[in-house]
Tab-separated table of C-alpha atoms in Angstrom:
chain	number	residue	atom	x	y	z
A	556	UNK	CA	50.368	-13.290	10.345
A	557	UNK	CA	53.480	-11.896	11.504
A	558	UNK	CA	56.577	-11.804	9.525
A	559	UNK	CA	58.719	-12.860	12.078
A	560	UNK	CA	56.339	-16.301	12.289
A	561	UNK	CA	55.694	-16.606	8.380
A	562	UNK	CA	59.541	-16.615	8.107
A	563	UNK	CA	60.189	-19.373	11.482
A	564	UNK	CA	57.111	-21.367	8.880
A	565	UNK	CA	59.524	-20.841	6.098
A	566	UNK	CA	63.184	-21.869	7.561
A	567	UNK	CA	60.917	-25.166	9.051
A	568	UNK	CA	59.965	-26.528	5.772
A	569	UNK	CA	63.391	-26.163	4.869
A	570	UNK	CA	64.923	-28.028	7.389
A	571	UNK	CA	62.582	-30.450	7.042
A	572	UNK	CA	62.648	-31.002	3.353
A	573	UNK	CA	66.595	-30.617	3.444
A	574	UNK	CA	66.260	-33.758	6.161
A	575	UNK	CA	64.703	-35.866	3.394
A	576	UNK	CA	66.936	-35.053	1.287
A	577	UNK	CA	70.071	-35.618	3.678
A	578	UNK	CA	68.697	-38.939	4.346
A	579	UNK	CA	67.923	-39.577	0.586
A	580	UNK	CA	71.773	-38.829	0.083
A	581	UNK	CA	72.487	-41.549	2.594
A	582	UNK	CA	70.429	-44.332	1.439
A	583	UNK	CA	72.918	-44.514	-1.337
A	584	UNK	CA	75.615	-45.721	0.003
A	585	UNK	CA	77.182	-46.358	-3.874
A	586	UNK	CA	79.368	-43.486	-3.074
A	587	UNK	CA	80.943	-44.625	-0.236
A	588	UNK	CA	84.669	-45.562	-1.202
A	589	UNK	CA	86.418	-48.885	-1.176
A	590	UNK	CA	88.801	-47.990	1.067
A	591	UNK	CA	85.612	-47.559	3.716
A	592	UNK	CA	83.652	-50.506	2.678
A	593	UNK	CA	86.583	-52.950	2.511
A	594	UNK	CA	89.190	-51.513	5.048
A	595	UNK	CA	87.514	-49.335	7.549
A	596	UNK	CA	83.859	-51.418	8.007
A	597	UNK	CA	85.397	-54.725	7.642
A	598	UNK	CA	88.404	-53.790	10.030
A	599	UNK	CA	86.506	-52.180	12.613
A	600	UNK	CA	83.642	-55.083	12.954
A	601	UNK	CA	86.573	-58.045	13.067
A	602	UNK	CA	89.095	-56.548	15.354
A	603	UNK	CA	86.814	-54.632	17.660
A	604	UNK	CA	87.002	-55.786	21.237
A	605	UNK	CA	84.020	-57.268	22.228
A	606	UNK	CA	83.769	-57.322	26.368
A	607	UNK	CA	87.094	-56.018	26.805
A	608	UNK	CA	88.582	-58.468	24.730
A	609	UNK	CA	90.124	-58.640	21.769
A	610	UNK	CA	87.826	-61.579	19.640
B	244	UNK	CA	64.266	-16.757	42.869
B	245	UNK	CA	63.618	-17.472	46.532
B	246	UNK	CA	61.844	-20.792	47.911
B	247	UNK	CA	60.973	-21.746	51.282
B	248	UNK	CA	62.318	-25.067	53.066
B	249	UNK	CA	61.422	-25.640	56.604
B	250	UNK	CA	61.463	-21.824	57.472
B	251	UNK	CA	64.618	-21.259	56.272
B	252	UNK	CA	65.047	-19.147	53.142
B	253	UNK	CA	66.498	-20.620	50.575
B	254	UNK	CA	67.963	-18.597	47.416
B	255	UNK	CA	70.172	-19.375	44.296
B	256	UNK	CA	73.193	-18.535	45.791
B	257	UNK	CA	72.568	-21.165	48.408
B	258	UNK	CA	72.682	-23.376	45.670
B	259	UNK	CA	75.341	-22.134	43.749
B	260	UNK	CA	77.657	-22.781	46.420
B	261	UNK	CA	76.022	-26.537	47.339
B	262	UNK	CA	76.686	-27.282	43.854
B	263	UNK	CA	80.708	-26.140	44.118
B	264	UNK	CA	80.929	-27.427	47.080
B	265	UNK	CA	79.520	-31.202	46.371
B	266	UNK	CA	81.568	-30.971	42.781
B	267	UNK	CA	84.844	-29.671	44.769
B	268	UNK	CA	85.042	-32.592	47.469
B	269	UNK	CA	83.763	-35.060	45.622
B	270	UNK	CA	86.484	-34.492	43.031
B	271	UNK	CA	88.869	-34.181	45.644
B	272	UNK	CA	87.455	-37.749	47.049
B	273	UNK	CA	88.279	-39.237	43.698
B	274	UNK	CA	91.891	-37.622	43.551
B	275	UNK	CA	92.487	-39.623	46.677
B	276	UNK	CA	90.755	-42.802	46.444
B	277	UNK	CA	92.626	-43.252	42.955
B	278	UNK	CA	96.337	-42.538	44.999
B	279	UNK	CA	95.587	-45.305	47.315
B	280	UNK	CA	95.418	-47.146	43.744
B	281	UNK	CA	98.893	-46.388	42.697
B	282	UNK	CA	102.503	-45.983	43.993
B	283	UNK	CA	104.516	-42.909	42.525
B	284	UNK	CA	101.329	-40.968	42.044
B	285	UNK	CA	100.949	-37.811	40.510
B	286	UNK	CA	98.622	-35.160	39.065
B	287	UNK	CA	99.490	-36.505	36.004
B	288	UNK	CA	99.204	-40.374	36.868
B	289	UNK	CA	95.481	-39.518	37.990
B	290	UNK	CA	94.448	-37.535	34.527
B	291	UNK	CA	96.072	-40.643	32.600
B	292	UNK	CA	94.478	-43.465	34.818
B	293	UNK	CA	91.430	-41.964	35.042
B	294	UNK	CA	90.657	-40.978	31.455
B	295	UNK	CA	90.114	-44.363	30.044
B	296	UNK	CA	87.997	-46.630	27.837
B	297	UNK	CA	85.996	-43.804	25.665
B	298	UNK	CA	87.869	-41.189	26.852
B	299	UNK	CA	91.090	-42.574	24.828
B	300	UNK	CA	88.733	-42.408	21.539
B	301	UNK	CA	87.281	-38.780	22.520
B	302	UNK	CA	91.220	-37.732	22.862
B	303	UNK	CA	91.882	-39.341	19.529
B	304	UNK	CA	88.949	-37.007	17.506
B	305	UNK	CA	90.034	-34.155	19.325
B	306	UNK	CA	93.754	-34.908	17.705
B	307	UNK	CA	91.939	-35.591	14.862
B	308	UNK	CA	90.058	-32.080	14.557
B	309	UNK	CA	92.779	-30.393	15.437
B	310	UNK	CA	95.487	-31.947	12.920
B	311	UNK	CA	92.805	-30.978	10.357
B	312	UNK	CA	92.330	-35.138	9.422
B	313	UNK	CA	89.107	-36.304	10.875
B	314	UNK	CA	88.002	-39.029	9.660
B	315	UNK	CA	90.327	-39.214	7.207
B	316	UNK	CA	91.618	-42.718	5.571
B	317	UNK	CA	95.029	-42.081	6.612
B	318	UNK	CA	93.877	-41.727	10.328
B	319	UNK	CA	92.251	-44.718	11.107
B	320	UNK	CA	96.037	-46.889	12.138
B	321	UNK	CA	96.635	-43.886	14.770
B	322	UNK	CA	92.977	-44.390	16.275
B	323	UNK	CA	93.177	-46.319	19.649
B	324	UNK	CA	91.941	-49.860	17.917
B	325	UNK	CA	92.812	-49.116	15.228
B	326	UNK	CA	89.214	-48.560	13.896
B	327	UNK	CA	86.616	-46.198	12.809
B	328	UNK	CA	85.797	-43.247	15.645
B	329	UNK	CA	82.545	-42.524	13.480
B	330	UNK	CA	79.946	-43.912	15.632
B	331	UNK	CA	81.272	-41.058	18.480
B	332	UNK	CA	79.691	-37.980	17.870
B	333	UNK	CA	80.931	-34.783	16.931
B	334	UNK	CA	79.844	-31.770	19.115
B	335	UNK	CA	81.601	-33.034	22.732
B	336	UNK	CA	85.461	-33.525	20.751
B	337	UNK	CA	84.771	-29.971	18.871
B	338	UNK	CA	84.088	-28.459	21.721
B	339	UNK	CA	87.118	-29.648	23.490
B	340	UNK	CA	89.485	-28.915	20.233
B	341	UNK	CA	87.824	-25.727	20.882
B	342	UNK	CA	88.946	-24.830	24.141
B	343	UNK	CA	92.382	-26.263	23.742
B	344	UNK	CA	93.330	-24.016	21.182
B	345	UNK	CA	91.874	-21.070	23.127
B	346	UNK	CA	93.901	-22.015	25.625
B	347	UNK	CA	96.980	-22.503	23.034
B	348	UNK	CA	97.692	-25.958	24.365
B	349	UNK	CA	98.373	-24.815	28.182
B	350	UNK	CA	96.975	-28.132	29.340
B	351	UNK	CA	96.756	-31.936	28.109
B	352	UNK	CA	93.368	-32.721	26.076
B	353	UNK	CA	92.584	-35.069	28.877
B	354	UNK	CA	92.502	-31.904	31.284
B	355	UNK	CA	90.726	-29.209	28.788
B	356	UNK	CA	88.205	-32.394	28.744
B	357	UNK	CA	87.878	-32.543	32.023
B	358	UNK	CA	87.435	-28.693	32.187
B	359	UNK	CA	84.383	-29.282	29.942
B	360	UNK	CA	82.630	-32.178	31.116
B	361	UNK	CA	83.339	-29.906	34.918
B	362	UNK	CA	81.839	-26.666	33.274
B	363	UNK	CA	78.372	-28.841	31.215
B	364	UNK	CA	77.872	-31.105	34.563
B	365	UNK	CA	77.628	-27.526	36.632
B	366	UNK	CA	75.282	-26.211	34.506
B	367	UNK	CA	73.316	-29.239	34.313
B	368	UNK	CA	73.066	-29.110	38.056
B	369	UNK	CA	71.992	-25.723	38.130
B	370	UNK	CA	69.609	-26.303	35.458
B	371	UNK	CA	68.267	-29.434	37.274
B	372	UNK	CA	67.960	-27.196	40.361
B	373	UNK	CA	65.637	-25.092	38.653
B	374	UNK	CA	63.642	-27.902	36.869
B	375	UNK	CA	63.099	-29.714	40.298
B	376	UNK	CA	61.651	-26.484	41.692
B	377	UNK	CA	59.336	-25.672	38.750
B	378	UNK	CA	58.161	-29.560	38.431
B	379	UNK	CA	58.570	-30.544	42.272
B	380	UNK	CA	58.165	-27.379	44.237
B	381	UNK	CA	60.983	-29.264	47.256
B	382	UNK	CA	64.250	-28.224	47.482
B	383	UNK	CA	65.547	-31.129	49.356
B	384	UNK	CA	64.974	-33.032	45.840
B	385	UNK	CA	67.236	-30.221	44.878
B	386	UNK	CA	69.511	-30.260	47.213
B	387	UNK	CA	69.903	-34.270	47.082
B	388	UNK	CA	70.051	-34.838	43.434
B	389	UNK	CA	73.025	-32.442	43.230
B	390	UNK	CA	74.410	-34.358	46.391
B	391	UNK	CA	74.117	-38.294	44.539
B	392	UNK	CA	75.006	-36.936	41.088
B	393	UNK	CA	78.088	-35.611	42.676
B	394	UNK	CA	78.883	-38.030	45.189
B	395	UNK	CA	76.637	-41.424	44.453
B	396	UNK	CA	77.920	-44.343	41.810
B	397	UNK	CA	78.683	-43.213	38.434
B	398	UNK	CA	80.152	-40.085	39.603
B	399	UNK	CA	82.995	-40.279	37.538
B	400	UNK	CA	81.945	-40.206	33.884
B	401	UNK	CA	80.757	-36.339	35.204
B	402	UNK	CA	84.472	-35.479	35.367
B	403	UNK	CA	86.286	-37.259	33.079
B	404	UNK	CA	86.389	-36.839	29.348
B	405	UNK	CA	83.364	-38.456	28.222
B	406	UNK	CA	79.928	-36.852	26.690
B	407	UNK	CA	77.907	-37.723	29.788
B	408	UNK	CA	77.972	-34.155	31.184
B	409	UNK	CA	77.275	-32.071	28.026
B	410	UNK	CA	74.410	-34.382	27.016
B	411	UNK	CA	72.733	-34.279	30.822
B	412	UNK	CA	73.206	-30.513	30.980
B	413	UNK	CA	70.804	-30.038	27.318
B	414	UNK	CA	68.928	-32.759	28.345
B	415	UNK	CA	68.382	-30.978	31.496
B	416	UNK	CA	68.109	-27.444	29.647
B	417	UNK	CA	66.014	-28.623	26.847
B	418	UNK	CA	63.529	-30.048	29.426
B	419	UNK	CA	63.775	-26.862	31.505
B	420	UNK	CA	62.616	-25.145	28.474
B	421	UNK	CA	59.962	-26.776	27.194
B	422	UNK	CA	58.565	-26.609	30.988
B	423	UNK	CA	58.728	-22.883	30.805
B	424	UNK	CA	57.409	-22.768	26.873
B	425	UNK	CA	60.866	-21.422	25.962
B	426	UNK	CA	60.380	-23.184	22.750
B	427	UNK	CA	63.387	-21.619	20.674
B	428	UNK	CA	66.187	-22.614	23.762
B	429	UNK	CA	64.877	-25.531	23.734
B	430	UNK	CA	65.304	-26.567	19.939
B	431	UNK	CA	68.764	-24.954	20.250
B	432	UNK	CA	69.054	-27.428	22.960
B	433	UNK	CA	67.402	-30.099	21.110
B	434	UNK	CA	69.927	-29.096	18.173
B	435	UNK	CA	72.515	-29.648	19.972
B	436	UNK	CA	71.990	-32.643	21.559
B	437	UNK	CA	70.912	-34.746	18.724
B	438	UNK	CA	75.126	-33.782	17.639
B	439	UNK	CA	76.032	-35.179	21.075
B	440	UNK	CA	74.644	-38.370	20.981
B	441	UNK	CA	72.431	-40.207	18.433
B	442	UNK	CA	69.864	-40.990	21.195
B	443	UNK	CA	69.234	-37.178	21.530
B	444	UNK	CA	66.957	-36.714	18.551
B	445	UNK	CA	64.400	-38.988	20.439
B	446	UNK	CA	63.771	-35.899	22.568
B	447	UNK	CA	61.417	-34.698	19.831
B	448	UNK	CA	59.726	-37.742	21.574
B	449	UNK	CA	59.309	-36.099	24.928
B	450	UNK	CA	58.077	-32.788	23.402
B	451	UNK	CA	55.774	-35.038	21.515
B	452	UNK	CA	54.533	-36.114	24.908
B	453	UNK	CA	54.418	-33.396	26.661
B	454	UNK	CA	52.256	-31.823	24.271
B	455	UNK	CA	49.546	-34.769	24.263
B	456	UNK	CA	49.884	-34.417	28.070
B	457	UNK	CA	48.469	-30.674	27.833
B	458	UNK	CA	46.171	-31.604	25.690
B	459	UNK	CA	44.986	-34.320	27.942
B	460	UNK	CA	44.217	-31.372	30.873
B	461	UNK	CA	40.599	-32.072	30.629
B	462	UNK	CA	40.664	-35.803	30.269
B	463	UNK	CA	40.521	-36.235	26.566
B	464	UNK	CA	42.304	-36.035	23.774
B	465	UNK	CA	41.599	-34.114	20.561
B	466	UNK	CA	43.641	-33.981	17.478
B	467	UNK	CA	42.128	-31.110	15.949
B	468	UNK	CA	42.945	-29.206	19.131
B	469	UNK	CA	45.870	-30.686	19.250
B	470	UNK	CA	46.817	-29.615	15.792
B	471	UNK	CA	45.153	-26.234	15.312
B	472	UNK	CA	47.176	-25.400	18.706
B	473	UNK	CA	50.534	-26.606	18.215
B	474	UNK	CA	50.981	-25.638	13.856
B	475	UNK	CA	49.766	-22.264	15.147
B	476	UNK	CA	52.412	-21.845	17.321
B	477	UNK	CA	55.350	-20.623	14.761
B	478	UNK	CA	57.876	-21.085	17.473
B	479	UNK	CA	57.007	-24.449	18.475
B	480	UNK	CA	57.436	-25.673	14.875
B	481	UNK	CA	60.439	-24.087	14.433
B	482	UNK	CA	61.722	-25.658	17.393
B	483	UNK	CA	60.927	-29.359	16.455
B	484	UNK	CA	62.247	-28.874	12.971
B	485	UNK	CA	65.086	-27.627	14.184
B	486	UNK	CA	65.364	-30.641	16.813
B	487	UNK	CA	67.586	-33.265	14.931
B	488	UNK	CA	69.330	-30.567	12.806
B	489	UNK	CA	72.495	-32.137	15.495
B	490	UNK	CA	72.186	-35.110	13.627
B	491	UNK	CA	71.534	-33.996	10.361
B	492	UNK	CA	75.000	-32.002	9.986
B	493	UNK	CA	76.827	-34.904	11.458
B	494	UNK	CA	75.295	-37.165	8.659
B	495	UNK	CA	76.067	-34.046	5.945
B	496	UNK	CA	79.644	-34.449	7.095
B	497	UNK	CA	79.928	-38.218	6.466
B	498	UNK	CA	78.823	-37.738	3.313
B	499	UNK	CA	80.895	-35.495	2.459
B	500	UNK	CA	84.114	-37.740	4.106
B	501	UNK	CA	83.008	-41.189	3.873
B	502	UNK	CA	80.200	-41.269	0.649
B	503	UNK	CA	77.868	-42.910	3.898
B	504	UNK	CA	75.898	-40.784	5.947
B	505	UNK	CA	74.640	-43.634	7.917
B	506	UNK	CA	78.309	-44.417	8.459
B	507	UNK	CA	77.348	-44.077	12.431
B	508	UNK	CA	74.942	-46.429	11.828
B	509	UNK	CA	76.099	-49.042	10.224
B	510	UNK	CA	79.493	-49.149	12.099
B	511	UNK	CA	77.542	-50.092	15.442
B	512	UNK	CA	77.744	-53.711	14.120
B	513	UNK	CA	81.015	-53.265	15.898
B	514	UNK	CA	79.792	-52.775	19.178
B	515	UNK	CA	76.578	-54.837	18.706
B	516	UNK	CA	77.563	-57.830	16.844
B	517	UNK	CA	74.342	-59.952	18.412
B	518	UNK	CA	71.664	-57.112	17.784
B	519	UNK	CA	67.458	-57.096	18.140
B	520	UNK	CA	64.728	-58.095	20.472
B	521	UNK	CA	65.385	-61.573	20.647
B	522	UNK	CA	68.873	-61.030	22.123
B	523	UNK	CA	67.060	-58.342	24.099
B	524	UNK	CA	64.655	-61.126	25.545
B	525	UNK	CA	67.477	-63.587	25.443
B	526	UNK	CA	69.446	-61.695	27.770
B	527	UNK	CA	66.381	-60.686	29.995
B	528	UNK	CA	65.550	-64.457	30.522
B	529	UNK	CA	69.062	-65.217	31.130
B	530	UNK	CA	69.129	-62.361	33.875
B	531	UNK	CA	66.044	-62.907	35.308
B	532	UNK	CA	66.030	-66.773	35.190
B	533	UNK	CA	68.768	-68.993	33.897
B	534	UNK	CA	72.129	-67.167	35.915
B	535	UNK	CA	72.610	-66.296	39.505
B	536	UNK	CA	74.103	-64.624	41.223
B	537	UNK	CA	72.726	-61.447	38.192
B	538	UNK	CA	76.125	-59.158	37.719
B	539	UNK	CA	76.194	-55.475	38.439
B	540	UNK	CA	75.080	-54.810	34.525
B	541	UNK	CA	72.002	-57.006	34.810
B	542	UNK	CA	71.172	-55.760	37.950
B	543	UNK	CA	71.680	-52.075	36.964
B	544	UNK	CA	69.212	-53.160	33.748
B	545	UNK	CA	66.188	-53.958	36.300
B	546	UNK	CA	66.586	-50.887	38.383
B	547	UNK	CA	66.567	-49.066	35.761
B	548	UNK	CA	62.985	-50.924	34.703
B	549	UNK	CA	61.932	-50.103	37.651
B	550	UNK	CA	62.908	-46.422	38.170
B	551	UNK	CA	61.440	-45.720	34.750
B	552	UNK	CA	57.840	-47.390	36.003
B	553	UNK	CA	58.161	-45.465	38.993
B	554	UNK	CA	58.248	-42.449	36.507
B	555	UNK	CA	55.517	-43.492	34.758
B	556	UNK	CA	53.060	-44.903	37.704
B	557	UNK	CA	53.403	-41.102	39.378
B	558	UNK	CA	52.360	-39.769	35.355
B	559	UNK	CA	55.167	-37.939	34.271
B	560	UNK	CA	55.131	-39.594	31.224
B	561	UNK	CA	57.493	-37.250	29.100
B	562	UNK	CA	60.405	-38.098	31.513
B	563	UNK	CA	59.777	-41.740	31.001
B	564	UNK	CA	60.630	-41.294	26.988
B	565	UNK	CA	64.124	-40.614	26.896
B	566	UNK	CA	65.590	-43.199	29.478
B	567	UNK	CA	63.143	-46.120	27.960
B	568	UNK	CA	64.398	-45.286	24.748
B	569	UNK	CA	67.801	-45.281	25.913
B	570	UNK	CA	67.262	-48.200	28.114
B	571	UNK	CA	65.668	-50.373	24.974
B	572	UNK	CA	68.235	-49.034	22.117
B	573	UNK	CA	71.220	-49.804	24.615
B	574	UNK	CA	70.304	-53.182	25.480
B	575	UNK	CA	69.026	-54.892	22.400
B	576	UNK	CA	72.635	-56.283	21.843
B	577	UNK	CA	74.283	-56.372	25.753
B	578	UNK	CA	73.584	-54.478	29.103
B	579	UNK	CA	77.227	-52.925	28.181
B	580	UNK	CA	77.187	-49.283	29.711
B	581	UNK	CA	73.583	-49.409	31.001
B	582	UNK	CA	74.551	-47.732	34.072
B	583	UNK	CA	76.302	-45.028	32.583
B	584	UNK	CA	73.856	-44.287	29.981
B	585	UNK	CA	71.004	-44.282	32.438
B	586	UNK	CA	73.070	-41.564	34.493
B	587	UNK	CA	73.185	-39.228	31.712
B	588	UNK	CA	69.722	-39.381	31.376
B	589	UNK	CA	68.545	-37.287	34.378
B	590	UNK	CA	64.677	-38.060	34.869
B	591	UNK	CA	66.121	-41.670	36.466
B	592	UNK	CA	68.375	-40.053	39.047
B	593	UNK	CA	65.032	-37.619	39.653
B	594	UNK	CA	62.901	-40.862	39.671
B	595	UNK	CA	65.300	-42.954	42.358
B	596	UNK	CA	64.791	-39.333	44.657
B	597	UNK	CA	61.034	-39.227	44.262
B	598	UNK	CA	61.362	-42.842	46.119
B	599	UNK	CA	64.004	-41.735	48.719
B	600	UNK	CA	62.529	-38.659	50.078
B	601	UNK	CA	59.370	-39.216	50.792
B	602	UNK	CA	60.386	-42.838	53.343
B	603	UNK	CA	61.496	-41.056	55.957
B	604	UNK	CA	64.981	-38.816	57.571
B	605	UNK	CA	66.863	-42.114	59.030
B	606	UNK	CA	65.998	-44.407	56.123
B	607	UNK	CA	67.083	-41.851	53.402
B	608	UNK	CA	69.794	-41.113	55.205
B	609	UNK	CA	70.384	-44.905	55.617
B	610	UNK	CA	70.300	-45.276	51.544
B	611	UNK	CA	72.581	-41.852	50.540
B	612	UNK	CA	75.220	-42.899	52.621
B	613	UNK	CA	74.831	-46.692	51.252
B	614	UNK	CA	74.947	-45.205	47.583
B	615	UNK	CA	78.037	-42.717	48.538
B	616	UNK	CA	79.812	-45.471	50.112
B	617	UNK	CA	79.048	-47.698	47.151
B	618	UNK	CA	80.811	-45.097	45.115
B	619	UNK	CA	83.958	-45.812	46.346
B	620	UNK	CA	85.206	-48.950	45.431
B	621	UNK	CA	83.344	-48.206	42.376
B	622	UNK	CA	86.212	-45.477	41.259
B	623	UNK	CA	88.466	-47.606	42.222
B	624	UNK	CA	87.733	-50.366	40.271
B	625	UNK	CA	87.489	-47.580	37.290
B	626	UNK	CA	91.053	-46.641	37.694
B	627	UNK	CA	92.242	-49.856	37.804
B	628	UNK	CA	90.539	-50.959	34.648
B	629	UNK	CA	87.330	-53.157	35.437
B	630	UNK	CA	85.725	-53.756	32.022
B	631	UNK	CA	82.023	-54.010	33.314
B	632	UNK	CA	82.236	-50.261	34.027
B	633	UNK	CA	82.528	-49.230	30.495
């Protein structure tokens, strides 16, 4: 096998197993601040407009 | 590349200039149609007027990227709502924070947008061009689908600063690619789209398909074959890992900002507070049954059922994946933006031109002027504000 391919092999089970681990990460959402739970979340989903309008 | 059409030799320069040419007067079309819309107007007065809705949240990231506080706590009272910008994507607003500081702030972010969307929509013409001809062998299916994406409904979000124009041009680049087996482009492609839009890492879906498809040649399907052929191929499987790597360093980044990753995710309650299948089927049976006269939206949602049937009845299956997915992840909470998300999607333009061209000179005539006439009132109820345009 080619170098060129056994290294394209290599940097793909990287990003791959980097993915999982990216989207491990972001299953735990504990780290997530206050500020964006209770300000930025909560703000954005009461005041959004909804059909143009303001609900 | 030269192709023949009806004994007259058509080459890529021909097309070059049909593309600038369509882009030119139908931009010039809109500059008009929106000063019949408004006394004292300007230059200026048509940039403002007709950069709206997203546009005014794409301008906001842009300031954001390039005051160095994206996504920052302290940012979220200067956003347009006043709300989170998260559930936009990142690679359309870097670009254009790119450009504008090449250009050291000669023009308004509105206008460097527009120079974008202008630049990604010619490409994705070009590109489409060249996919017709490999997949289609006609050039009038060429030479029309530039004409309607430049001059039919919709027209608009092509110019104006929204993502529409950089996601059809990879769409249309990635699927280029994988036509011609140009497997790397097209995960760079791939790469990038899945950081334009979160519906762009589906098009590992389409590959997917297109793969079973050629695999299919001889009327069945093997998955040895089909694995022993496609894990060979180093290229290939670079390609499709590196696919949603877009996505990926978006989520990285809200980590990193917010301590959520699936911040883009989970702020979408915003814009889907009724979300799922049943409100999916609620809203088909209310379209299809309970309300008449249907509004444009719901209308727009069934021809866009039926274009992506069309697609799959004539067994192009991989340019069915996209737009269903699109169709189905759009609609599950409204029919909001249906018709501009099925415009960015390119096969469904392609799939409403298989249907015109083959009925006949006077009727397709008869329908391209209908859908170019159609146009206009449509950009004018965009500059004037109509909600259902969105």
């Amino acid at each position: 096998m080619k170098k060129r391919n056994l290294a394209l092999y290599f940097l793909s089970v990287l990003l791959i197993v980097s993915y999982f681990l990216i989207l491990f990460l972001s299953l735990d959402t504990s780290k997530a601040s206050k500020l964006y739970n209770e300000y930025y979340i909560e703000k954005t989903i009461d005041d959004f407009p909804v059909g143009g309008e303001l609900r | 590349m030269k192709y023949f059409c009806k004994e007259k030799l058509v080459d890529e320069k021909n097309i070059v200039w049909w593309i600038l040419g369509c882009f030119i007067i139908s931009r010039l079309i809109m500059y008009v149609v929106c000063g019949f819309s408004f006394s004292n107007y300007s230059l200026d007065l048509f940039v403002d007027k007709i950069n709206r809705a997203d546009a005014v949240w794409y301008r906001q990231i842009v300031l954001g990227i390039l005051n160095g506080d994206y996504l920052k706590y302290a940012h979220v009272d200067t956003s347009p709502y006043k709300m989170a910008t998260w559930a936009f994507f990142p690679l359309y607003p870097l670009c254009v924070a790119i450009v504008y500081k090449l250009l050291g702030g000669l023009c308004s972010i509105y206008v460097v947008g527009m120079i974008v969307s202008s630049c990604c929509f010619f490409m994705a013409m070009y590109f489409g061009y060249k996919y017709i001809m490999l997949t289609r062998h006609e050039i009038e299916k060429a030479f029309l689908y530039i004409f309607l994406m430049s001059f039919g409904p919709h027209n608009v979000y092509f110019f104006i600063m929204y993502t529409e124009s950089m996601f059809l041009m990879l769409v249309t680049m990635a699927m280029y690619f994988m036509k011609t087996k140009k497997y790397i482009y097209m995960g760079i492609c791939g790469a990038l789209l899945s950081a334009t839009r979160n519906v762009g890492v589906f098009f590992v879906l389409i590959l997917l398909i297109e793969l079973i498809m050629e695999n299919c040649k001889d009327g069945r399907f093997s998955i040895k074959r089909f694995l022993s052929e496609n894990i060979s191929n180093a290229k290939l499987v670079f390609s499709v890992s590196m696919m949603p790597l877009g996505l990926f360093s978006y989520m990285v980044f809200l980590i990193h900002e917010l301590g959520d990753g699936l911040a883009f995710v989970h702020v979408q309650r915003a814009w889907r507070p009724n979300s799922g299948i049943i409100n999916l089927l609620h809203n088909i049976k209310v379209a299809s049954w309970e309300k008449y006269p249907q509004d444009y939206l719901e209308v727009a949602f069934f021809v866009s059922v039926i274009l992506i049937l069309a697609i799959i009845v004539n067994k192009r299956f991989e340019e069915a994946v996209l737009p269903a997915m699109t169709l189905f992840a759009g609609s599950i909470s409204s029919f909001m933006s249906i018709p501009r998300f099925m415009m960015g999607e390119f096969t469904i333009m392609l799939s409403a031109i298989d249907q015109i061209i083959p009925i006949g000179k006077n009727k397709r005539r008869c329908i391209v002027a209908i859908l170019c006439f159609i146009s206009v009132p449509w950009i004018r109820n965009w500059v004037i504000g109509n909600n259902l345009l969105f």
